[in-house]
């Protein structure tokens, strides 16, 4: 049996842990900058697009999806902190997950050496070389993880009764009446044709026409006549 669930990201405990992790990353970046410690400083350039330009879009997934599409890719420097526009920090270092992120472990080696009064075990150039290999492997892992998640969601949809209706939120229009939608129950983005009169931010009902996880095929069809605003 396949069970799907959504974590409550607004849970106070989760928010507290998240804020403490961000604070730790900022502190380590400040420590590294003040003491010339080579570290994997991570930043993200501030987008030049005014967020108010999206104020006409409904709050929630629709607006978030549009904003994410304008965000610039993250970048790293191994000598000096890089401003992290999304977090609003002058410097940031991922430091809190050395068990699952190798670059965090290297940052620990660097900081521990400094605290002992020793020279850092890695130069900025060595860190950059290691990060290049790590990032390449990370991209592969993320693609596999994303493919696996998508596979099982499509398999879940394949197993549902053909007549079952799903709520789909219209995120944007791709071409003519073909819209990018978010299947609310499973959190998967897909595309489908929607009828005239449907707008961005509307919630429509769709059915699964075809679902073939091995071929990464998911075809939806709108159930015309069942429509309502997104809440």
PDB file of C-alpha atoms in Angstrom:
ATOM      1  CA  UNK A   1       0.000   0.000   0.000  1.00  0.00           C
ATOM      2  CA  UNK A   2       1.254   3.482  -0.909  1.00  0.00           C
ATOM      3  CA  UNK A   3       0.562   6.147   1.695  1.00  0.00           C
ATOM      4  CA  UNK A   4       1.058   9.850   1.019  1.00  0.00           C
ATOM      5  CA  UNK A   5       1.208  12.548   3.657  1.00  0.00           C
ATOM      6  CA  UNK A   6       2.319  16.153   3.974  1.00  0.00           C
ATOM      7  CA  UNK A   7       4.507  17.377   6.807  1.00  0.00           C
ATOM      8  CA  UNK A   8       3.262  20.381   8.714  1.00  0.00           C
ATOM      9  CA  UNK A   9       6.016  22.889   7.956  1.00  0.00           C
ATOM     10  CA  UNK A  10       4.302  25.468  10.173  1.00  0.00           C
ATOM     11  CA  UNK A  11       4.775  23.333  13.274  1.00  0.00           C
ATOM     12  CA  UNK A  12       6.455  25.538  15.946  1.00  0.00           C
ATOM     13  CA  UNK A  13       9.120  22.913  16.692  1.00  0.00           C
ATOM     14  CA  UNK A  14      10.093  22.621  13.033  1.00  0.00           C
ATOM     15  CA  UNK A  15      10.223  26.399  12.647  1.00  0.00           C
ATOM     16  CA  UNK A  16      12.412  26.716  15.740  1.00  0.00           C
ATOM     17  CA  UNK A  17      14.876  24.108  14.461  1.00  0.00           C
ATOM     18  CA  UNK A  18      14.931  25.763  11.036  1.00  0.00           C
ATOM     19  CA  UNK A  19      15.688  29.193  12.523  1.00  0.00           C
ATOM     20  CA  UNK A  20      18.440  27.774  14.731  1.00  0.00           C
ATOM     21  CA  UNK A  21      20.054  26.061  11.718  1.00  0.00           C
ATOM     22  CA  UNK A  22      20.002  29.305   9.747  1.00  0.00           C
ATOM     23  CA  UNK A  23      21.459  31.205  12.713  1.00  0.00           C
ATOM     24  CA  UNK A  24      24.256  28.631  13.015  1.00  0.00           C
ATOM     25  CA  UNK A  25      25.093  29.042   9.319  1.00  0.00           C
ATOM     26  CA  UNK A  26      25.269  32.815   9.706  1.00  0.00           C
ATOM     27  CA  UNK A  27      27.488  32.572  12.805  1.00  0.00           C
ATOM     28  CA  UNK A  28      29.951  30.226  11.094  1.00  0.00           C
ATOM     29  CA  UNK A  29      30.148  32.509   8.058  1.00  0.00           C
ATOM     30  CA  UNK A  30      30.895  35.461  10.351  1.00  0.00           C
ATOM     31  CA  UNK A  31      33.543  33.451  12.200  1.00  0.00           C
ATOM     32  CA  UNK A  32      35.151  32.348   8.953  1.00  0.00           C
ATOM     33  CA  UNK A  33      35.125  35.830   7.467  1.00  0.00           C
ATOM     34  CA  UNK A  34      36.620  37.419  10.589  1.00  0.00           C
ATOM     35  CA  UNK A  35      39.448  34.874  10.731  1.00  0.00           C
ATOM     36  CA  UNK A  36      40.108  34.214   7.030  1.00  0.00           C
ATOM     37  CA  UNK A  37      39.068  30.562   7.271  1.00  0.00           C
ATOM     38  CA  UNK A  38      38.499  28.880   3.877  1.00  0.00           C
ATOM     39  CA  UNK A  39      34.923  27.590   4.034  1.00  0.00           C
ATOM     40  CA  UNK A  40      32.196  26.610   1.562  1.00  0.00           C
ATOM     41  CA  UNK A  41      30.355  29.940   1.736  1.00  0.00           C
ATOM     42  CA  UNK A  42      26.975  29.556   0.054  1.00  0.00           C
ATOM     43  CA  UNK A  43      24.973  32.438  -1.322  1.00  0.00           C
ATOM     44  CA  UNK A  44      22.198  33.280  -3.719  1.00  0.00           C
ATOM     45  CA  UNK A  45      22.118  36.508  -5.711  1.00  0.00           C
ATOM     46  CA  UNK A  46      19.192  38.764  -4.995  1.00  0.00           C
ATOM     47  CA  UNK A  47      16.674  38.739  -7.818  1.00  0.00           C
ATOM     48  CA  UNK A  48      16.198  42.135  -9.465  1.00  0.00           C
ATOM     49  CA  UNK A  49      12.487  41.485  -9.947  1.00  0.00           C
ATOM     50  CA  UNK A  50      10.194  43.403  -7.619  1.00  0.00           C
ATOM     51  CA  UNK A  51       8.126  40.950  -5.606  1.00  0.00           C
ATOM     52  CA  UNK A  52       5.208  43.380  -5.791  1.00  0.00           C
ATOM     53  CA  UNK A  53       5.013  42.513  -9.472  1.00  0.00           C
ATOM     54  CA  UNK A  54       3.393  39.245  -8.356  1.00  0.00           C
ATOM     55  CA  UNK A  55       0.859  40.845  -6.035  1.00  0.00           C
ATOM     56  CA  UNK A  56      -1.905  40.264  -8.590  1.00  0.00           C
ATOM     57  CA  UNK A  57      -1.459  36.501  -8.223  1.00  0.00           C
ATOM     58  CA  UNK A  58      -3.280  34.590  -5.477  1.00  0.00           C
ATOM     59  CA  UNK A  59      -1.203  33.933  -2.373  1.00  0.00           C
ATOM     60  CA  UNK A  60       0.023  30.398  -1.878  1.00  0.00           C
ATOM     61  CA  UNK A  61       1.290  27.932  -4.487  1.00  0.00           C
ATOM     62  CA  UNK A  62       0.407  30.149  -7.471  1.00  0.00           C
ATOM     63  CA  UNK A  63       2.443  33.131  -6.320  1.00  0.00           C
ATOM     64  CA  UNK A  64       5.242  30.982  -4.883  1.00  0.00           C
ATOM     65  CA  UNK A  65       5.576  29.063  -8.162  1.00  0.00           C
ATOM     66  CA  UNK A  66       5.890  32.303 -10.142  1.00  0.00           C
ATOM     67  CA  UNK A  67       8.502  33.741  -7.761  1.00  0.00           C
ATOM     68  CA  UNK A  68      10.600  30.553  -7.718  1.00  0.00           C
ATOM     69  CA  UNK A  69      10.817  30.653 -11.519  1.00  0.00           C
ATOM     70  CA  UNK A  70      12.596  34.021 -11.300  1.00  0.00           C
ATOM     71  CA  UNK A  71      15.110  33.046  -8.624  1.00  0.00           C
ATOM     72  CA  UNK A  72      18.749  32.818  -9.595  1.00  0.00           C
ATOM     73  CA  UNK A  73      20.899  29.760  -8.969  1.00  0.00           C
ATOM     74  CA  UNK A  74      22.909  29.434  -5.769  1.00  0.00           C
ATOM     75  CA  UNK A  75      26.657  30.079  -5.907  1.00  0.00           C
ATOM     76  CA  UNK A  76      29.631  29.299  -3.706  1.00  0.00           C
ATOM     77  CA  UNK A  77      32.848  31.010  -2.746  1.00  0.00           C
ATOM     78  CA  UNK A  78      35.612  29.436  -0.678  1.00  0.00           C
ATOM     79  CA  UNK A  79      37.433  32.599   0.396  1.00  0.00           C
ATOM     80  CA  UNK A  80      34.785  35.147   1.334  1.00  0.00           C
ATOM     81  CA  UNK A  81      31.108  35.063   2.274  1.00  0.00           C
ATOM     82  CA  UNK A  82      28.553  35.536  -0.483  1.00  0.00           C
ATOM     83  CA  UNK A  83      25.338  37.408   0.208  1.00  0.00           C
ATOM     84  CA  UNK A  84      22.357  35.070   0.488  1.00  0.00           C
ATOM     85  CA  UNK A  85      19.491  37.075  -0.951  1.00  0.00           C
ATOM     86  CA  UNK A  86      16.763  34.566  -0.105  1.00  0.00           C
ATOM     87  CA  UNK A  87      17.740  34.307   3.569  1.00  0.00           C
ATOM     88  CA  UNK A  88      18.641  37.991   3.734  1.00  0.00           C
ATOM     89  CA  UNK A  89      22.082  37.276   5.188  1.00  0.00           C
ATOM     90  CA  UNK A  90      25.489  38.789   4.314  1.00  0.00           C
ATOM     91  CA  UNK A  91      27.048  35.318   4.609  1.00  0.00           C
ATOM     92  CA  UNK A  92      25.989  31.727   5.135  1.00  0.00           C
ATOM     93  CA  UNK A  93      27.661  28.320   5.518  1.00  0.00           C
ATOM     94  CA  UNK A  94      25.808  25.003   5.567  1.00  0.00           C
ATOM     95  CA  UNK A  95      27.150  23.550   8.802  1.00  0.00           C
ATOM     96  CA  UNK A  96      24.438  21.610  10.622  1.00  0.00           C
ATOM     97  CA  UNK A  97      24.269  18.301   8.707  1.00  0.00           C
ATOM     98  CA  UNK A  98      27.742  16.701   8.664  1.00  0.00           C
ATOM     99  CA  UNK A  99      26.230  13.199   8.755  1.00  0.00           C
ATOM    100  CA  UNK A 100      24.439  13.569   5.430  1.00  0.00           C
ATOM    101  CA  UNK A 101      26.315  16.422   3.686  1.00  0.00           C
ATOM    102  CA  UNK A 102      30.023  16.007   3.044  1.00  0.00           C
ATOM    103  CA  UNK A 103      30.664  19.731   2.572  1.00  0.00           C
ATOM    104  CA  UNK A 104      29.274  20.311   6.083  1.00  0.00           C
ATOM    105  CA  UNK A 105      31.802  17.785   7.371  1.00  0.00           C
ATOM    106  CA  UNK A 106      34.644  19.632   5.643  1.00  0.00           C
ATOM    107  CA  UNK A 107      33.431  22.886   7.197  1.00  0.00           C
ATOM    108  CA  UNK A 108      33.603  21.181  10.609  1.00  0.00           C
ATOM    109  CA  UNK A 109      37.200  20.114   9.924  1.00  0.00           C
ATOM    110  CA  UNK A 110      38.108  23.710   9.059  1.00  0.00           C
ATOM    111  CA  UNK A 111      36.446  25.269  12.105  1.00  0.00           C
ATOM    112  CA  UNK A 112      37.733  22.639  14.551  1.00  0.00           C
ATOM    113  CA  UNK A 113      41.287  23.177  13.314  1.00  0.00           C
ATOM    114  CA  UNK A 114      40.934  26.917  13.873  1.00  0.00           C
ATOM    115  CA  UNK A 115      39.571  26.405  17.397  1.00  0.00           C
ATOM    116  CA  UNK A 116      42.540  24.168  18.204  1.00  0.00           C
ATOM    117  CA  UNK A 117      44.926  26.811  16.906  1.00  0.00           C
ATOM    118  CA  UNK A 118      45.976  24.658  13.927  1.00  0.00           C
ATOM    119  CA  UNK A 119      46.105  25.565  10.256  1.00  0.00           C
ATOM    120  CA  UNK A 120      42.993  24.609   8.288  1.00  0.00           C
ATOM    121  CA  UNK A 121      43.470  21.162   6.676  1.00  0.00           C
ATOM    122  CA  UNK A 122      42.150  22.428   3.330  1.00  0.00           C
ATOM    123  CA  UNK A 123      43.006  25.482   1.265  1.00  0.00           C
ATOM    124  CA  UNK A 124      40.285  27.365  -0.597  1.00  0.00           C
ATOM    125  CA  UNK A 125      41.462  25.765  -3.830  1.00  0.00           C
ATOM    126  CA  UNK A 126      41.264  22.262  -2.370  1.00  0.00           C
ATOM    127  CA  UNK A 127      37.776  22.944  -1.050  1.00  0.00           C
ATOM    128  CA  UNK A 128      36.696  24.178  -4.460  1.00  0.00           C
ATOM    129  CA  UNK A 129      37.991  21.018  -6.127  1.00  0.00           C
ATOM    130  CA  UNK A 130      36.243  18.750  -3.641  1.00  0.00           C
ATOM    131  CA  UNK A 131      33.028  20.766  -3.911  1.00  0.00           C
ATOM    132  CA  UNK A 132      33.044  20.343  -7.693  1.00  0.00           C
ATOM    133  CA  UNK A 133      32.996  16.557  -7.347  1.00  0.00           C
ATOM    134  CA  UNK A 134      30.476  16.626  -4.493  1.00  0.00           C
ATOM    135  CA  UNK A 135      28.099  18.905  -6.407  1.00  0.00           C
ATOM    136  CA  UNK A 136      28.262  16.665  -9.464  1.00  0.00           C
ATOM    137  CA  UNK A 137      27.282  13.640  -7.375  1.00  0.00           C
ATOM    138  CA  UNK A 138      24.628  15.661  -5.549  1.00  0.00           C
ATOM    139  CA  UNK A 139      22.961  16.591  -8.829  1.00  0.00           C
ATOM    140  CA  UNK A 140      22.819  12.911  -9.791  1.00  0.00           C
ATOM    141  CA  UNK A 141      21.311  11.975  -6.411  1.00  0.00           C
ATOM    142  CA  UNK A 142      18.707  14.728  -6.649  1.00  0.00           C
ATOM    143  CA  UNK A 143      17.664  13.614 -10.118  1.00  0.00           C
ATOM    144  CA  UNK A 144      17.313  10.025  -8.896  1.00  0.00           C
ATOM    145  CA  UNK A 145      15.392  11.115  -5.816  1.00  0.00           C
ATOM    146  CA  UNK A 146      13.072  13.304  -7.878  1.00  0.00           C
ATOM    147  CA  UNK A 147      12.515  10.526 -10.420  1.00  0.00           C
ATOM    148  CA  UNK A 148      11.784   8.000  -7.671  1.00  0.00           C
ATOM    149  CA  UNK A 149       9.301  10.305  -5.952  1.00  0.00           C
ATOM    150  CA  UNK A 150       7.555  11.097  -9.241  1.00  0.00           C
ATOM    151  CA  UNK A 151       7.445   7.381 -10.121  1.00  0.00           C
ATOM    152  CA  UNK A 152       5.624   6.422  -6.945  1.00  0.00           C
ATOM    153  CA  UNK A 153       3.201   9.332  -7.116  1.00  0.00           C
ATOM    154  CA  UNK A 154       2.244   8.355 -10.664  1.00  0.00           C
ATOM    155  CA  UNK A 155       1.953   4.728  -9.521  1.00  0.00           C
ATOM    156  CA  UNK A 156      -0.327   5.884  -6.705  1.00  0.00           C
ATOM    157  CA  UNK A 157      -2.492   7.733  -9.226  1.00  0.00           C
ATOM    158  CA  UNK A 158      -2.532   4.689 -11.511  1.00  0.00           C
ATOM    159  CA  UNK A 159      -3.994   2.584  -8.726  1.00  0.00           C
ATOM    160  CA  UNK A 160      -6.848   4.969  -8.004  1.00  0.00           C
ATOM    161  CA  UNK A 161     -10.336   4.308  -9.404  1.00  0.00           C
ATOM    162  CA  UNK A 162     -10.713   5.714 -12.903  1.00  0.00           C
ATOM    163  CA  UNK A 163     -13.719   7.775 -11.873  1.00  0.00           C
ATOM    164  CA  UNK A 164     -11.917   9.457  -8.951  1.00  0.00           C
ATOM    165  CA  UNK A 165     -11.686  13.224  -9.225  1.00  0.00           C
ATOM    166  CA  UNK A 166      -8.697  15.242  -8.031  1.00  0.00           C
ATOM    167  CA  UNK A 167      -8.446  18.936  -7.205  1.00  0.00           C
ATOM    168  CA  UNK A 168      -5.947  20.756  -9.423  1.00  0.00           C
ATOM    169  CA  UNK A 169      -4.815  24.338  -8.894  1.00  0.00           C
ATOM    170  CA  UNK A 170      -4.020  26.294 -12.059  1.00  0.00           C
ATOM    171  CA  UNK A 171      -0.516  27.757 -11.630  1.00  0.00           C
ATOM    172  CA  UNK A 172       0.018  29.285 -15.079  1.00  0.00           C
ATOM    173  CA  UNK A 173      -0.788  28.828 -18.740  1.00  0.00           C
ATOM    174  CA  UNK A 174       1.817  27.148 -20.908  1.00  0.00           C
ATOM    175  CA  UNK A 175       0.181  27.609 -24.294  1.00  0.00           C
ATOM    176  CA  UNK A 176      -3.358  28.531 -25.269  1.00  0.00           C
ATOM    177  CA  UNK A 177      -5.596  26.534 -22.886  1.00  0.00           C
ATOM    178  CA  UNK A 178      -2.871  24.124 -21.743  1.00  0.00           C
ATOM    179  CA  UNK A 179      -2.189  24.912 -18.087  1.00  0.00           C
ATOM    180  CA  UNK A 180       0.420  23.897 -15.553  1.00  0.00           C
ATOM    181  CA  UNK A 181      -1.508  22.622 -12.547  1.00  0.00           C
ATOM    182  CA  UNK A 182      -0.713  21.422  -9.045  1.00  0.00           C
ATOM    183  CA  UNK A 183      -2.496  18.247  -7.984  1.00  0.00           C
ATOM    184  CA  UNK A 184      -3.402  19.280  -4.469  1.00  0.00           C
ATOM    185  CA  UNK A 185      -3.750  15.791  -2.997  1.00  0.00           C
ATOM    186  CA  UNK A 186      -0.299  14.575  -4.015  1.00  0.00           C
ATOM    187  CA  UNK A 187       1.688  17.801  -4.513  1.00  0.00           C
ATOM    188  CA  UNK A 188       2.650  16.958  -8.093  1.00  0.00           C
ATOM    189  CA  UNK A 189       2.833  19.445 -10.947  1.00  0.00           C
ATOM    190  CA  UNK A 190       1.424  18.347 -14.282  1.00  0.00           C
ATOM    191  CA  UNK A 191      -0.222  19.887 -17.324  1.00  0.00           C
ATOM    192  CA  UNK A 192      -3.698  19.587 -18.749  1.00  0.00           C
ATOM    193  CA  UNK A 193      -6.118  21.321 -21.085  1.00  0.00           C
ATOM    194  CA  UNK A 194      -8.633  23.509 -19.261  1.00  0.00           C
ATOM    195  CA  UNK A 195     -11.830  25.007 -20.578  1.00  0.00           C
ATOM    196  CA  UNK A 196     -12.459  28.639 -21.489  1.00  0.00           C
ATOM    197  CA  UNK A 197     -13.223  30.739 -18.432  1.00  0.00           C
ATOM    198  CA  UNK A 198     -10.689  29.071 -16.162  1.00  0.00           C
ATOM    199  CA  UNK A 199      -8.101  31.503 -14.820  1.00  0.00           C
ATOM    200  CA  UNK A 200      -4.812  31.333 -12.952  1.00  0.00           C
ATOM    201  CA  UNK A 201      -5.564  30.535  -9.328  1.00  0.00           C
ATOM    202  CA  UNK A 202      -8.759  28.642 -10.094  1.00  0.00           C
ATOM    203  CA  UNK A 203      -9.227  25.137  -8.793  1.00  0.00           C
ATOM    204  CA  UNK A 204     -10.537  22.614 -11.291  1.00  0.00           C
ATOM    205  CA  UNK A 205     -11.431  18.958 -11.008  1.00  0.00           C
ATOM    206  CA  UNK A 206      -9.479  16.481 -13.103  1.00  0.00           C
ATOM    207  CA  UNK A 207      -9.360  12.769 -13.663  1.00  0.00           C
ATOM    208  CA  UNK A 208      -6.376  10.611 -14.549  1.00  0.00           C
ATOM    209  CA  UNK A 209      -6.653   9.605 -18.188  1.00  0.00           C
ATOM    210  CA  UNK A 210      -3.357   7.696 -18.389  1.00  0.00           C
ATOM    211  CA  UNK A 211      -0.715   6.869 -15.783  1.00  0.00           C
ATOM    212  CA  UNK A 212       2.368   4.857 -16.729  1.00  0.00           C
ATOM    213  CA  UNK A 213       5.096   5.360 -14.110  1.00  0.00           C
ATOM    214  CA  UNK A 214       7.746   3.329 -15.965  1.00  0.00           C
ATOM    215  CA  UNK A 215       7.402   5.620 -18.979  1.00  0.00           C
ATOM    216  CA  UNK A 216       6.923   8.763 -16.846  1.00  0.00           C
ATOM    217  CA  UNK A 217       3.561   9.374 -18.486  1.00  0.00           C
ATOM    218  CA  UNK A 218       0.723  11.156 -16.715  1.00  0.00           C
ATOM    219  CA  UNK A 219      -2.232  12.463 -18.706  1.00  0.00           C
ATOM    220  CA  UNK A 220      -5.050  14.371 -17.050  1.00  0.00           C
ATOM    221  CA  UNK A 221      -8.418  15.525 -18.293  1.00  0.00           C
ATOM    222  CA  UNK A 222     -10.575  18.235 -16.841  1.00  0.00           C
ATOM    223  CA  UNK A 223     -13.987  17.301 -15.521  1.00  0.00           C
ATOM    224  CA  UNK A 224     -15.930  20.123 -17.128  1.00  0.00           C
ATOM    225  CA  UNK A 225     -18.615  21.749 -15.060  1.00  0.00           C
ATOM    226  CA  UNK A 226     -16.940  21.204 -11.670  1.00  0.00           C
ATOM    227  CA  UNK A 227     -14.932  24.229 -10.719  1.00  0.00           C
ATOM    228  CA  UNK A 228     -14.382  26.548  -7.815  1.00  0.00           C
ATOM    229  CA  UNK A 229     -12.003  29.149  -6.367  1.00  0.00           C
ATOM    230  CA  UNK A 230      -8.854  28.005  -4.617  1.00  0.00           C
ATOM    231  CA  UNK A 231      -9.089  28.282  -0.841  1.00  0.00           C
TER     232      UNK A 231
END
